[in-house]
PDB file of C-alpha atoms in Angstrom:
ATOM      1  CA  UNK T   1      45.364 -47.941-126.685  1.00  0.00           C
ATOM      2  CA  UNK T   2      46.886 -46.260-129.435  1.00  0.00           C
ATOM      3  CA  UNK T   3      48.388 -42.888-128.586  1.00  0.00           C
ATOM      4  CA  UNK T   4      50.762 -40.154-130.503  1.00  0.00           C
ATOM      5  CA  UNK T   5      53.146 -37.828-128.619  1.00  0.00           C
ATOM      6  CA  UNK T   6      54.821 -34.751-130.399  1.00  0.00           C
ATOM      7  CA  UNK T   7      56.722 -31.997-129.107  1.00  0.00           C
ATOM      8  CA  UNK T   8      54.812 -28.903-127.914  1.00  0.00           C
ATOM      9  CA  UNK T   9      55.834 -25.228-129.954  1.00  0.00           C
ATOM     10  CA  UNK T  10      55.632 -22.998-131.600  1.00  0.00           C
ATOM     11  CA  UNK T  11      58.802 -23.875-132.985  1.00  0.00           C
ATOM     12  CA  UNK T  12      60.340 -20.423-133.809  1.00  0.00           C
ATOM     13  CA  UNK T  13      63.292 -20.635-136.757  1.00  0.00           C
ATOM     14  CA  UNK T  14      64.901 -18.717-139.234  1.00  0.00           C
ATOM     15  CA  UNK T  15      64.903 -19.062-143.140  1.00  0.00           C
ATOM     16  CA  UNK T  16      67.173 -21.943-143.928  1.00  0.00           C
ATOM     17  CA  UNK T  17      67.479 -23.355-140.379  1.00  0.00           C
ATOM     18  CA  UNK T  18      67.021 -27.057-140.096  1.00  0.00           C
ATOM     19  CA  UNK T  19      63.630 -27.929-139.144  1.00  0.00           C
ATOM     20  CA  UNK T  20      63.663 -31.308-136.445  1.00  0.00           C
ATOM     21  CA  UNK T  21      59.935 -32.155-135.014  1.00  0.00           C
ATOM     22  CA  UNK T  22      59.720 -35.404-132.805  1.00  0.00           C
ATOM     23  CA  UNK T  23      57.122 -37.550-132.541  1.00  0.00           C
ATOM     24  CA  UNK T  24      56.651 -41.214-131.207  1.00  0.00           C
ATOM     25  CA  UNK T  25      53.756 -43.170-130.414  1.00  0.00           C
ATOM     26  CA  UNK T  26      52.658 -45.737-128.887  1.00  0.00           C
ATOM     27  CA  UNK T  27      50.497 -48.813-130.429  1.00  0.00           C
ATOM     28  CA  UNK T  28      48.979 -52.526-130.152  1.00  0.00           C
ATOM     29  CA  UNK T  29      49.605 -53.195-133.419  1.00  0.00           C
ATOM     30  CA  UNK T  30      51.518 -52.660-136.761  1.00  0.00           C
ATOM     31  CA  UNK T  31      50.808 -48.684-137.455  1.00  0.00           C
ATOM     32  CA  UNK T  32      51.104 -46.863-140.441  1.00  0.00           C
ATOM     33  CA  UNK T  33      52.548 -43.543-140.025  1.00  0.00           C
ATOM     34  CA  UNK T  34      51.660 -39.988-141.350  1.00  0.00           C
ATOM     35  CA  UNK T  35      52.420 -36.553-141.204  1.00  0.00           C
ATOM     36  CA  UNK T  36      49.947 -33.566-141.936  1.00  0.00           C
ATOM     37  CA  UNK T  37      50.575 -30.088-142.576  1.00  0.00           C
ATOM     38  CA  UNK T  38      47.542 -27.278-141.257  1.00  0.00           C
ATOM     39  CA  UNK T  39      48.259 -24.190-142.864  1.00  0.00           C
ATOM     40  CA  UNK T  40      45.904 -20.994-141.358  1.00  0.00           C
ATOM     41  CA  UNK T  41      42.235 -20.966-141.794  1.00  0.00           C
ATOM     42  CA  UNK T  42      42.823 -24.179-143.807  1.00  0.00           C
ATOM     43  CA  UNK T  43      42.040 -28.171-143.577  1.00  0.00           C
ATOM     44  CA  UNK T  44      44.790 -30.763-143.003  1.00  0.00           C
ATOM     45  CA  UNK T  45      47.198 -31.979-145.707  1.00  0.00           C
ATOM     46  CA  UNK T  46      48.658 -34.871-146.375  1.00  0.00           C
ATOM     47  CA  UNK T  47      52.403 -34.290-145.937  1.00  0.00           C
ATOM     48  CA  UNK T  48      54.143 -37.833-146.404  1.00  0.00           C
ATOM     49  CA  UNK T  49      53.474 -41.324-145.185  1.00  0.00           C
ATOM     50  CA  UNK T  50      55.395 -44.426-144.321  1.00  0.00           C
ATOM     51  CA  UNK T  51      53.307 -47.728-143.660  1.00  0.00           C
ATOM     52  CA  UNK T  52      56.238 -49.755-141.918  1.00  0.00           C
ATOM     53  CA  UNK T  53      59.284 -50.187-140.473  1.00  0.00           C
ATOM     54  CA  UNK T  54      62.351 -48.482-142.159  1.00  0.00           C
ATOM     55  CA  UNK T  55      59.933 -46.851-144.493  1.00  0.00           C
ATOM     56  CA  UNK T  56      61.384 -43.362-145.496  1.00  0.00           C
ATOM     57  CA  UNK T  57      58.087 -40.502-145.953  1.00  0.00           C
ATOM     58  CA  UNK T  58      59.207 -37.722-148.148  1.00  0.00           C
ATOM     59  CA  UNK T  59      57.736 -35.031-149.824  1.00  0.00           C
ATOM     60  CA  UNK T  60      58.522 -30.825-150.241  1.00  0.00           C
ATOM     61  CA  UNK T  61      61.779 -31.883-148.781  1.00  0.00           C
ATOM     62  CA  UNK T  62      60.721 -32.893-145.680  1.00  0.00           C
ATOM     63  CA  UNK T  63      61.256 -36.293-144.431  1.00  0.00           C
ATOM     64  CA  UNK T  64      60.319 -38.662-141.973  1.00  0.00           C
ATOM     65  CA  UNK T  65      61.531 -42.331-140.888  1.00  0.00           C
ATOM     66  CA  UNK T  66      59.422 -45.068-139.650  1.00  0.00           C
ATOM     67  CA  UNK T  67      62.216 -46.012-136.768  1.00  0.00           C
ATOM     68  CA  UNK T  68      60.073 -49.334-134.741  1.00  0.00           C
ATOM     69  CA  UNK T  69      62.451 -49.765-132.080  1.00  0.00           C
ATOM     70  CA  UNK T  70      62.412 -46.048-131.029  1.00  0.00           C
ATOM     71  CA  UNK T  71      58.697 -45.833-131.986  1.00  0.00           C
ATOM     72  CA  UNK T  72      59.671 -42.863-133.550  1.00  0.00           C
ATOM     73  CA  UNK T  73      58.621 -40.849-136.824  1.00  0.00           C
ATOM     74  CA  UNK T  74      60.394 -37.220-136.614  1.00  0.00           C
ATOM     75  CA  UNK T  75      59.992 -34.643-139.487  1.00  0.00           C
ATOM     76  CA  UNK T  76      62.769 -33.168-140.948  1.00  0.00           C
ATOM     77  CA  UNK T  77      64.144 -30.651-143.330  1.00  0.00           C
ATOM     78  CA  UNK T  78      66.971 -29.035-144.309  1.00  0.00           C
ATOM     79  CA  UNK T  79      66.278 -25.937-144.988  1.00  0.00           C
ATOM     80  CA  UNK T  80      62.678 -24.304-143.999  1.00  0.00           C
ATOM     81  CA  UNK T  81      61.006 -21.614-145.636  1.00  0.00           C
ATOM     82  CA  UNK T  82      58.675 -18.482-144.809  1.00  0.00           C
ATOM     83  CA  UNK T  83      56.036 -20.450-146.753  1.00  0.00           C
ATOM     84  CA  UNK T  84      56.644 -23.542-144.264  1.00  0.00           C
ATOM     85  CA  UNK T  85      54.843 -22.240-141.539  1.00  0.00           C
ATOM     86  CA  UNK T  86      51.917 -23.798-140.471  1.00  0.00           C
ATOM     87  CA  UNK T  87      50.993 -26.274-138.103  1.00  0.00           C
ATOM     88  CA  UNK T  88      52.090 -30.240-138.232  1.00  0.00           C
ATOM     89  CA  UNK T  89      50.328 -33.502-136.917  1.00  0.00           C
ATOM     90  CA  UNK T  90      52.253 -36.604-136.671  1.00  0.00           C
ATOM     91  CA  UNK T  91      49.440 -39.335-136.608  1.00  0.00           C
ATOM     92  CA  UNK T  92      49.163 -43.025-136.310  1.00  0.00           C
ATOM     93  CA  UNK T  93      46.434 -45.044-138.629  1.00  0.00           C
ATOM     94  CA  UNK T  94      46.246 -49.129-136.980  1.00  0.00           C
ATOM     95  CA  UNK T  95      46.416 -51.849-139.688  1.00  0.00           C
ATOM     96  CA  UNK T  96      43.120 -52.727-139.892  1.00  0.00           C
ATOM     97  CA  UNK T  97      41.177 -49.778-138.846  1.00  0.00           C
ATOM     98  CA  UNK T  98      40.614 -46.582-140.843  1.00  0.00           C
ATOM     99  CA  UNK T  99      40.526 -43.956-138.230  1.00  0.00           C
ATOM    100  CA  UNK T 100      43.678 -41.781-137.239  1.00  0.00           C
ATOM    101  CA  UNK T 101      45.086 -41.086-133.919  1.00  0.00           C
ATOM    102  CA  UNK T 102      46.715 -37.491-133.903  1.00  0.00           C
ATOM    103  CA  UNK T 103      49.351 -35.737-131.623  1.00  0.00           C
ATOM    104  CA  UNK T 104      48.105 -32.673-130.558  1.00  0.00           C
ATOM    105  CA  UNK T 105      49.780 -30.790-133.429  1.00  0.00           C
ATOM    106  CA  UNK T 106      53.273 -28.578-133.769  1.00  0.00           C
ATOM    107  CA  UNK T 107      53.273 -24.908-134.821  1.00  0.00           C
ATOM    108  CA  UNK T 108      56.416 -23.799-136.494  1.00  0.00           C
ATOM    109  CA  UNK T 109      57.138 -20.439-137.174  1.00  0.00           C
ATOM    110  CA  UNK T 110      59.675 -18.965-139.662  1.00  0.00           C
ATOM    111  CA  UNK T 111      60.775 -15.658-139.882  1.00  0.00           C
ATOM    112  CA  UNK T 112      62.607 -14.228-143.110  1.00  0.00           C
TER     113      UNK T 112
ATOM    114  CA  UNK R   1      44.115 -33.002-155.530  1.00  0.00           C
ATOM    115  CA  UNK R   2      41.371 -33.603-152.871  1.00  0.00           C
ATOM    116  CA  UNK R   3      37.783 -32.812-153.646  1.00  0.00           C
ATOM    117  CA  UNK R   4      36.196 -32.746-150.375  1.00  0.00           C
ATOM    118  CA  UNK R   5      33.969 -29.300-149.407  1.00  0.00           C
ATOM    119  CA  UNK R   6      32.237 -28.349-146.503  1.00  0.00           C
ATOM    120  CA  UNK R   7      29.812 -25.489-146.075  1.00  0.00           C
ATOM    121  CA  UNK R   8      29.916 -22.717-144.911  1.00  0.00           C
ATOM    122  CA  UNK R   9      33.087 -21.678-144.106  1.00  0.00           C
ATOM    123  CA  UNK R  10      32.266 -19.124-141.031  1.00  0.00           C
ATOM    124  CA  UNK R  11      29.072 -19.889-139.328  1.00  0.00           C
ATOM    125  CA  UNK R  12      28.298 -16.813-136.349  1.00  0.00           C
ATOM    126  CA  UNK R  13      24.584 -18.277-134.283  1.00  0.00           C
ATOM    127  CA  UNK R  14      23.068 -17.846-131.538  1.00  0.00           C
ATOM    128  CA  UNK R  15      22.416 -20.197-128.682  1.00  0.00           C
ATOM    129  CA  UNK R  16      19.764 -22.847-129.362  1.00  0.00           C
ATOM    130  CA  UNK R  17      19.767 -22.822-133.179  1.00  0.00           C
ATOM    131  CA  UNK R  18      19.611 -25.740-134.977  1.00  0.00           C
ATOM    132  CA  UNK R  19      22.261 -26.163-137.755  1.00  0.00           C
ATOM    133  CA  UNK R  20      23.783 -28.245-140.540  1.00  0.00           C
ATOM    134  CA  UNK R  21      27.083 -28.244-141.237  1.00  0.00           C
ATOM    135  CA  UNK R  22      27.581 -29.724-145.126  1.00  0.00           C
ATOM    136  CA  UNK R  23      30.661 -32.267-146.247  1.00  0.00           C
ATOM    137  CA  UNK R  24      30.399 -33.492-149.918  1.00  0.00           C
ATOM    138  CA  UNK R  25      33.594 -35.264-151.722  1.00  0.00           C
ATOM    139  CA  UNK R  26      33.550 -36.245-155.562  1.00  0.00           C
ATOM    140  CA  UNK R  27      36.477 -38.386-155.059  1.00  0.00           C
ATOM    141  CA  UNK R  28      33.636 -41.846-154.592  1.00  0.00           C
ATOM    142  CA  UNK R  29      35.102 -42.564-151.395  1.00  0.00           C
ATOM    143  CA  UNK R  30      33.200 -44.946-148.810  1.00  0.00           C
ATOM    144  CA  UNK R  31      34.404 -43.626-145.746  1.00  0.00           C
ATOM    145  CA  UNK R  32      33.749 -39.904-144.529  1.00  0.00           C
ATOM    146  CA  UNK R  33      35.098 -38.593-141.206  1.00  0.00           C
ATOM    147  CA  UNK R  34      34.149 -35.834-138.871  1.00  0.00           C
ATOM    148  CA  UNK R  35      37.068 -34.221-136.817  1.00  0.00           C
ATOM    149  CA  UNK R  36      36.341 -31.326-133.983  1.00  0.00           C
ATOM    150  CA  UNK R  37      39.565 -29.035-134.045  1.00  0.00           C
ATOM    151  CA  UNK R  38      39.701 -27.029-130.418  1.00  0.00           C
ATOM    152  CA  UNK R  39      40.934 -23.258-130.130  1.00  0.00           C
ATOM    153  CA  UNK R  40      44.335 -25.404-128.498  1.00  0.00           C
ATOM    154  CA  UNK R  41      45.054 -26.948-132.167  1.00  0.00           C
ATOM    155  CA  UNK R  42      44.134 -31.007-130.813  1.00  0.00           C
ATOM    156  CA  UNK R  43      41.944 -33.251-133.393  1.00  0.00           C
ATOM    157  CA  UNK R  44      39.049 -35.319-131.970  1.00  0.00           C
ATOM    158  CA  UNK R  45      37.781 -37.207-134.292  1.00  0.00           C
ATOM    159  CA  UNK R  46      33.239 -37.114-133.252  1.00  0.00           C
ATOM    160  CA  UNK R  47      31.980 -39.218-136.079  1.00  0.00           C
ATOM    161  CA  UNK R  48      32.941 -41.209-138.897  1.00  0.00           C
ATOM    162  CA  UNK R  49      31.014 -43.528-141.614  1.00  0.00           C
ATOM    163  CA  UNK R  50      32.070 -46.458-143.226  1.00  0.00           C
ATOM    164  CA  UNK R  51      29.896 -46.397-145.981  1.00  0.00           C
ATOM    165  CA  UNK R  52      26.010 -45.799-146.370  1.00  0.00           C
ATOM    166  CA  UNK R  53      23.506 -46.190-143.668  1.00  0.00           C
ATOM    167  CA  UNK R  54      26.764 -46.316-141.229  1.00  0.00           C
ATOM    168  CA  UNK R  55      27.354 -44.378-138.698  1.00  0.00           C
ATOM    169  CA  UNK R  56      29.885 -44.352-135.316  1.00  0.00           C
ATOM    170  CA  UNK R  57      30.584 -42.409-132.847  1.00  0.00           C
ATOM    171  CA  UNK R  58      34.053 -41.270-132.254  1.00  0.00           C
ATOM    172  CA  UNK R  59      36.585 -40.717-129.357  1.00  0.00           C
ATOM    173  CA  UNK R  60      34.835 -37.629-128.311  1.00  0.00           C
ATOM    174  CA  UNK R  61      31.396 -37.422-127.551  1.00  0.00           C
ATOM    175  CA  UNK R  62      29.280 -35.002-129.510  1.00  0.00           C
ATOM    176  CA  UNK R  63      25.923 -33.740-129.154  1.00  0.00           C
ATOM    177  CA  UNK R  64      26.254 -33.860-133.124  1.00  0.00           C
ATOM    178  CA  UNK R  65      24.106 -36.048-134.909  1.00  0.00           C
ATOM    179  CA  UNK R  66      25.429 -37.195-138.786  1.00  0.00           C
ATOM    180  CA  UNK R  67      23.717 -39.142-141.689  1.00  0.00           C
ATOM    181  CA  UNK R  68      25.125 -41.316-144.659  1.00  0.00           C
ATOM    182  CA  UNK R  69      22.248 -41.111-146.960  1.00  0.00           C
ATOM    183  CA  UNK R  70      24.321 -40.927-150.224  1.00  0.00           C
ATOM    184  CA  UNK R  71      28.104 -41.792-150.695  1.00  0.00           C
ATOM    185  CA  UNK R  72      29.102 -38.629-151.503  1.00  0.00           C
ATOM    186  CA  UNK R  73      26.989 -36.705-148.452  1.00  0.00           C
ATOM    187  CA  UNK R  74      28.047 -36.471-145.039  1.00  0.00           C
ATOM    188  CA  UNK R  75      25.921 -33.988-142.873  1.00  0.00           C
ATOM    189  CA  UNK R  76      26.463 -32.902-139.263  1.00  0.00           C
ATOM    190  CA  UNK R  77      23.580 -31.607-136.989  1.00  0.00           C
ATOM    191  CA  UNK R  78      23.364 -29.531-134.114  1.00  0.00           C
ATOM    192  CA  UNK R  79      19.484 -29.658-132.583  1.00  0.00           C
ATOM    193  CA  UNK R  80      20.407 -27.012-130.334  1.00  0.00           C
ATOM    194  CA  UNK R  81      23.923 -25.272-130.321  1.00  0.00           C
ATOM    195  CA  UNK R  82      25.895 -23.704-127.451  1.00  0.00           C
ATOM    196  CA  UNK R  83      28.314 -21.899-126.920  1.00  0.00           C
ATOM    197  CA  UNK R  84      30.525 -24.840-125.233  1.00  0.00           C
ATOM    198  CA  UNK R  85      30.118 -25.936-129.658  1.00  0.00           C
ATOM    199  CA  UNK R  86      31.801 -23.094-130.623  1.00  0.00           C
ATOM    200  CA  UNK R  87      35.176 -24.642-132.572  1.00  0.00           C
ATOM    201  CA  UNK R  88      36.536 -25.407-135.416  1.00  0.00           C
ATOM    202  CA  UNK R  89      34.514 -28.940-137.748  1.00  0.00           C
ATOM    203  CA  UNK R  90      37.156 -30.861-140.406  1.00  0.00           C
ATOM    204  CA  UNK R  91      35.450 -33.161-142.889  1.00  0.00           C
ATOM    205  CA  UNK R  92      37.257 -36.048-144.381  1.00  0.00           C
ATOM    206  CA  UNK R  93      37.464 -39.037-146.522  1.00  0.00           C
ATOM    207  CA  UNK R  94      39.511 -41.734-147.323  1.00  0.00           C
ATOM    208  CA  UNK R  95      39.252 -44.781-149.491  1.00  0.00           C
ATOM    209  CA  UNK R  96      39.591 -48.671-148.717  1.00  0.00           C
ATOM    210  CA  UNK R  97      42.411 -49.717-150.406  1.00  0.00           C
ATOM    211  CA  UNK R  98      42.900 -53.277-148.664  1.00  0.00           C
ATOM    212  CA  UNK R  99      46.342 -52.759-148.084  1.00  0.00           C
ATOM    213  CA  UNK R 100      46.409 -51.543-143.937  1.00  0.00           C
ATOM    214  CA  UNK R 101      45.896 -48.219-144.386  1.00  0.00           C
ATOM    215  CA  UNK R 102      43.697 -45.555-145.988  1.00  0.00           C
ATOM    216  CA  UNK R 103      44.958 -42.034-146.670  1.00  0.00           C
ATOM    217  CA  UNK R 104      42.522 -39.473-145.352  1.00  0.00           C
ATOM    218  CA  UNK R 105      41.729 -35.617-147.432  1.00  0.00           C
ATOM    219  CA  UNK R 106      40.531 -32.862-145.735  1.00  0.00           C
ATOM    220  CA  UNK R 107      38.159 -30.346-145.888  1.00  0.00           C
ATOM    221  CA  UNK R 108      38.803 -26.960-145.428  1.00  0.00           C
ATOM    222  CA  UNK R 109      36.644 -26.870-142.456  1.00  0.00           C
ATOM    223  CA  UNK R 110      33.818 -24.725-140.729  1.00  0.00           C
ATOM    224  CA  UNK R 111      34.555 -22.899-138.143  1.00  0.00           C
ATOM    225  CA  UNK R 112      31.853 -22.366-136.013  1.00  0.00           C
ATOM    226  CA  UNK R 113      31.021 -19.820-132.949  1.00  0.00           C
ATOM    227  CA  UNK R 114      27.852 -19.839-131.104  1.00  0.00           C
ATOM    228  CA  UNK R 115      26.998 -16.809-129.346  1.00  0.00           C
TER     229      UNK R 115
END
């Protein structure tokens, strides 16, 4: 089965640190890829996407890259904010199906 | 921008009620989603609806109960809540777009504790 594996947090940084979150998965298929953003007492957001291999997600200045032979899509960004704290989901959509696997979710938390 | 709402926002009951929780989108989307968020952050998605008069379970089994009566309408029922429901209800949606993969939108969610 299809399964999505990010690293736990919080993730604790200061104001223009470089932000790294991993994630990889694991599927039967040819995934498309997607990060979320959860900010508090809100619903998901769609961050960026990539739908396949090579693909490069980008959006707010983050990034992500589909990598297939790492199974790997980790968010970046160069420079993180106060306002960039939240919590992020990598998740995993199979070609075919419309439902979304999701990791179990990464808090980061920046500090001025 | 998403248009996707759920109702209400807080919900405080007491065991045994039964409840509704609302999810309405404008966007004309066929498929509508119901995610159960636990206090530990992790997304399980309970229900989801491929268009009207269609209805799945999820990963998760739920005591919930949902309806696709109208595109736009995507109800969640409780006959009888507990306090084991107490948590936190996203509502989505996505579109087909024939191409592999649909983008879900969120709801802002209901959080819900049951005394």
């Amino acid at each position: 089965g299809n399964s999505v594996t990010q690293m736990e947090g919080p993730v604790t940084l200061s104001e223009e640190a470089f932000l790294t979150i991993n994630c990889t998965y694991t599927a039967t298929g040819y995934p498309s890829l997607f990060w979320y953003v959860q900010y508090p007492g809100e619903g998901l957001q769609l961050l960026l996407k990539a739908t396949k291999a090579d693909d490069k997600g980008s959006n707010k200045g983050f990034e992500a890259t589909y990598r297939k032979e790492t199974t790997s899509f980790h968010l970046e960004k160069g420079s993180v904010q106060v306002s960039d704290s939240a919590v992020y989901f990598c998740a995993l959509s199979d070609r075919g199906y419309s439902t979304l696997t999701f990791g179990k979710g990464t808090m980061l938390l920046v500090s001025p | 921008e998403a248009d996707i709402y759920q109702t209400p926002r807080y919900l405080v009951i007491g065991t045994g009620k039964k409840i509704t929780l609302e999810c309405s989108q404008t966007m004309g989307h066929d498929k509508m989603y119901w995610y159960q968020q636990d206090p530990g952050m992790e997304l399980h998605l309970i229900h989801y609806s491929y268009g009207v008069n269609s209805t799945e379970k999820g990963d998760l089994s739920s005591e919930s109960t949902v309806s696709r009566i109208r595109t736009e309408h995507f109800p969640l029922t409780l006959e009888s809540a507990r306090p084991s429901h107490t948590s936190q209800y996203l509502c989505a949606s996505s579109a087909s777009t024939g191409v592999g993969f649909d983008t879900q939108y969120f709801g802002p969610g209901t959080r819900l504790t049951v005394l």
